[in-house]
Every structure is written in structure tokens, then in C-alpha cells.
Amino acid sequence: MTDAGKELKEELERLRGLTSSDFIALAPFHEQDQRFRWTYVTGNRNDRNQHMTIKVGQGLSGSVLRFGRWVKVDDTNPDAERARLECPLMLAEHLRAAAAFPIYVETVVKGILYIGKRSHTTFQQEEVEEITAAISKLAVGLAKRIHEHVK
């Protein structure tokens, strides 16, 4: 793993602790094959994510690409169980609640940050604001590293 990769992994570990999450993954855009892949993962129980690619509109991460903003699945969603079943990462990691955020480099989504919890929970408004603020602060550094890493 490169120095940039180690730094990204450390950033994800810090964010995981800050958000009390069980799982965090980062999928940078890979220029060579024109796809987003889960390259940096922490808190995973298996390696199934290494074989996943993100498709627009499929699962939580695909919704981020479609809408260009963060999305969540938790117990406040009336069709949360269906959403969990349609999200490959939630199924593979046995996540009960998750939120995904786009990481922009300039005006283009160059990465997706995924935060998941294995317990039944809801993302309270205050918690979402804290996560968003933390991600906003970290996204600048992450975006620079992603941009350098995938050039």
C-alpha cells in the first residue's frame, strides 16, 4: 500500500471512531477502468467488497452517484428492509444502518464515503450534522489524496 493509501486508511479509522461506526469504506473513481471500487475499507468482516463495483442507481452508493448528495438507510425509512436487500455492501457486511456521501474534487464526484452500523439504529439529525461536519472537514484532505492516488 502506498503512503497515500496508508494515510487514507488512517483517516478512515479516525472517522470510524468519531462516528461510532462499525464499518467505513472509501471508493475512489478509478480512471483506468472508469469505475468506483471499494479500495479502502475498515471494520469489514469479509473481503466481498473487493469484488464490488458501484453502478449508478444501484444500492445506497449508486444513489449517491445518481443524486449527487448524501443518502441514508436506517430504521426511519419505511422501506428500509427492501433498501438493505438491494444494497450489496449492506448485505455483505450485515449492516442495519448506513449513510453514503459523495466526495467532490472540483465539481466532479471522485469518491464515495460509506459509513455503516451493524445495530438497529437511526441517524438522528444532530448525529447527521456531526457526521456531515466531520466529513466536510476530512473530505478536503481525502479528495486531494484520492485525486493524487488515482491520477
Tab-separated table of C-alpha atoms in Angstrom:
chain	number	residue	atom	x	y	z
A	1	MET	CA	0.000	0.000	0.000
A	2	THR	CA	1.303	3.439	-0.901
A	3	ASP	CA	1.855	6.238	1.617
A	4	ALA	CA	-1.295	7.930	0.294
A	5	GLY	CA	-3.174	4.664	0.822
A	6	LYS	CA	-1.926	4.334	4.401
A	7	GLU	CA	-2.922	7.922	5.128
A	8	LEU	CA	-6.402	7.303	3.695
A	9	LYS	CA	-6.785	4.192	5.839
A	10	GLU	CA	-5.731	6.146	8.947
A	11	GLU	CA	-8.225	8.914	8.105
A	12	LEU	CA	-10.983	6.308	7.781
A	13	GLU	CA	-10.062	4.749	11.135
A	14	ARG	CA	-10.272	8.172	12.805
A	15	LEU	CA	-13.629	8.857	11.161
A	16	ARG	CA	-14.926	5.449	12.226
A	17	GLY	CA	-14.099	6.245	15.844
A	18	LEU	CA	-15.572	9.732	15.594
A	19	THR	CA	-18.879	8.453	14.207
A	20	SER	CA	-19.059	5.294	16.387
A	21	SER	CA	-19.499	3.288	13.195
A	22	ASP	CA	-18.760	-0.388	12.667
A	23	PHE	CA	-17.741	-0.098	9.023
A	24	ILE	CA	-16.342	2.615	6.776
A	25	ALA	CA	-15.295	2.312	3.150
A	26	LEU	CA	-13.983	4.670	0.518
A	27	ALA	CA	-14.474	4.050	-3.187
A	28	PRO	CA	-12.334	6.343	-5.328
A	29	PHE	CA	-13.020	6.645	-9.035
A	30	HIS	CA	-10.522	4.511	-10.949
A	31	GLU	CA	-9.696	6.291	-14.190
A	32	GLN	CA	-8.240	3.203	-15.912
A	33	ASP	CA	-11.475	1.181	-15.852
A	34	GLN	CA	-13.898	4.104	-15.343
A	35	ARG	CA	-15.450	2.631	-12.189
A	36	PHE	CA	-15.804	3.263	-8.500
A	37	ARG	CA	-14.403	0.426	-6.358
A	38	TRP	CA	-14.176	-0.085	-2.597
A	39	THR	CA	-10.433	0.367	-2.272
A	40	TYR	CA	-10.072	1.481	1.346
A	41	VAL	CA	-12.099	-0.370	3.974
A	42	THR	CA	-12.024	-0.549	7.751
A	43	GLY	CA	-14.211	-2.593	10.093
A	44	ASN	CA	-15.037	-5.171	7.425
A	45	ARG	CA	-15.911	-8.750	8.353
A	46	ASN	CA	-15.051	-10.215	4.954
A	47	ASP	CA	-13.432	-9.257	1.647
A	48	ARG	CA	-16.518	-9.401	-0.578
A	49	ASN	CA	-16.349	-5.633	-1.053
A	50	GLN	CA	-13.151	-6.071	-3.103
A	51	HIS	CA	-15.206	-7.662	-5.884
A	52	MET	CA	-17.926	-4.997	-5.926
A	53	THR	CA	-18.221	-2.116	-8.321
A	54	ILE	CA	-20.696	0.703	-7.888
A	55	LYS	CA	-23.351	1.235	-10.518
A	56	VAL	CA	-25.416	4.398	-10.788
A	57	GLY	CA	-28.748	3.898	-9.059
A	58	GLN	CA	-27.894	0.510	-7.511
A	59	GLY	CA	-27.891	0.418	-3.734
A	60	LEU	CA	-27.063	3.239	-1.398
A	61	SER	CA	-23.796	4.176	-3.115
A	62	GLY	CA	-25.387	4.166	-6.546
A	63	SER	CA	-27.997	6.584	-5.232
A	64	VAL	CA	-25.200	8.951	-4.206
A	65	LEU	CA	-23.984	8.924	-7.802
A	66	ARG	CA	-27.487	9.453	-9.146
A	67	PHE	CA	-28.426	12.323	-6.822
A	68	GLY	CA	-25.000	13.841	-6.114
A	69	ARG	CA	-25.726	14.165	-2.382
A	70	TRP	CA	-25.602	12.002	0.722
A	71	VAL	CA	-28.246	9.350	1.344
A	72	LYS	CA	-29.027	7.046	4.252
A	73	VAL	CA	-30.863	3.873	5.137
A	74	ASP	CA	-31.901	3.414	8.747
A	75	ASP	CA	-34.916	2.441	10.802
A	76	THR	CA	-36.715	5.714	9.979
A	77	ASN	CA	-37.164	4.610	6.363
A	78	PRO	CA	-40.490	2.821	5.846
A	79	ASP	CA	-38.926	0.509	3.262
A	80	ALA	CA	-35.548	0.126	4.987
A	81	GLU	CA	-35.578	-3.659	4.758
A	82	ARG	CA	-36.066	-3.555	0.985
A	83	ALA	CA	-33.300	-0.956	0.686
A	84	ARG	CA	-30.957	-3.194	2.720
A	85	LEU	CA	-31.700	-6.126	0.442
A	86	GLU	CA	-30.930	-4.016	-2.643
A	87	CYS	CA	-27.590	-2.788	-1.308
A	88	PRO	CA	-24.769	-5.297	-1.892
A	89	LEU	CA	-22.479	-3.737	0.713
A	90	MET	CA	-25.157	-3.754	3.426
A	91	LEU	CA	-25.849	-7.420	2.710
A	92	ALA	CA	-22.199	-8.467	2.614
A	93	GLU	CA	-21.314	-6.670	5.851
A	94	HIS	CA	-24.618	-7.305	7.697
A	95	LEU	CA	-25.231	-3.584	8.158
A	96	ARG	CA	-28.546	-2.372	9.608
A	97	ALA	CA	-27.982	1.374	9.065
A	98	ALA	CA	-25.736	3.165	6.596
A	99	ALA	CA	-25.069	6.533	5.025
A	100	ALA	CA	-23.085	7.300	1.882
A	101	PHE	CA	-21.549	10.630	0.935
A	102	PRO	CA	-20.066	11.915	-2.330
A	103	ILE	CA	-16.550	13.311	-2.271
A	104	TYR	CA	-16.085	16.031	-4.822
A	105	VAL	CA	-12.868	17.075	-6.498
A	106	GLU	CA	-13.681	20.419	-8.024
A	107	THR	CA	-17.220	19.780	-9.337
A	108	VAL	CA	-16.929	16.057	-10.085
A	109	VAL	CA	-17.641	13.151	-7.742
A	110	LYS	CA	-14.290	11.393	-7.393
A	111	GLY	CA	-15.098	9.210	-4.418
A	112	ILE	CA	-17.837	7.786	-2.235
A	113	LEU	CA	-17.552	7.548	1.531
A	114	TYR	CA	-19.734	4.869	3.137
A	115	ILE	CA	-20.490	4.665	6.865
A	116	GLY	CA	-22.322	1.667	8.307
A	117	LYS	CA	-23.573	0.322	11.627
A	118	ARG	CA	-24.497	-3.273	12.388
A	119	SER	CA	-27.087	-2.444	15.039
A	120	HIS	CA	-30.654	-1.267	14.517
A	121	THR	CA	-30.349	2.454	14.834
A	122	THR	CA	-31.461	5.707	13.370
A	123	PHE	CA	-29.305	8.592	12.299
A	124	GLN	CA	-30.540	11.444	14.493
A	125	GLN	CA	-30.454	14.918	12.951
A	126	GLU	CA	-27.730	16.031	15.359
A	127	GLU	CA	-25.638	12.962	14.526
A	128	VAL	CA	-26.097	13.522	10.796
A	129	GLU	CA	-24.947	17.113	11.238
A	130	GLU	CA	-21.882	15.965	13.206
A	131	ILE	CA	-21.046	13.339	10.585
A	132	THR	CA	-21.556	15.829	7.770
A	133	ALA	CA	-19.335	18.379	9.504
A	134	ALA	CA	-16.630	15.786	10.150
A	135	ILE	CA	-16.849	14.513	6.598
A	136	SER	CA	-16.755	18.036	5.226
A	137	LYS	CA	-13.516	18.670	7.122
A	138	LEU	CA	-11.992	15.346	6.116
A	139	ALA	CA	-13.327	15.360	2.565
A	140	VAL	CA	-10.938	18.096	1.506
A	141	GLY	CA	-7.923	16.024	2.536
A	142	LEU	CA	-9.433	12.791	1.285
A	143	ALA	CA	-10.332	14.346	-2.057
A	144	LYS	CA	-6.780	15.582	-2.551
A	145	ARG	CA	-5.358	12.169	-1.731
A	146	ILE	CA	-7.891	10.388	-3.935
A	147	HIS	CA	-7.079	12.751	-6.767
A	148	GLU	CA	-3.332	12.162	-6.338
A	149	HIS	CA	-3.791	8.423	-5.911
A	150	VAL	CA	-5.936	7.765	-8.992
A	151	LYS	CA	-4.093	10.018	-11.452
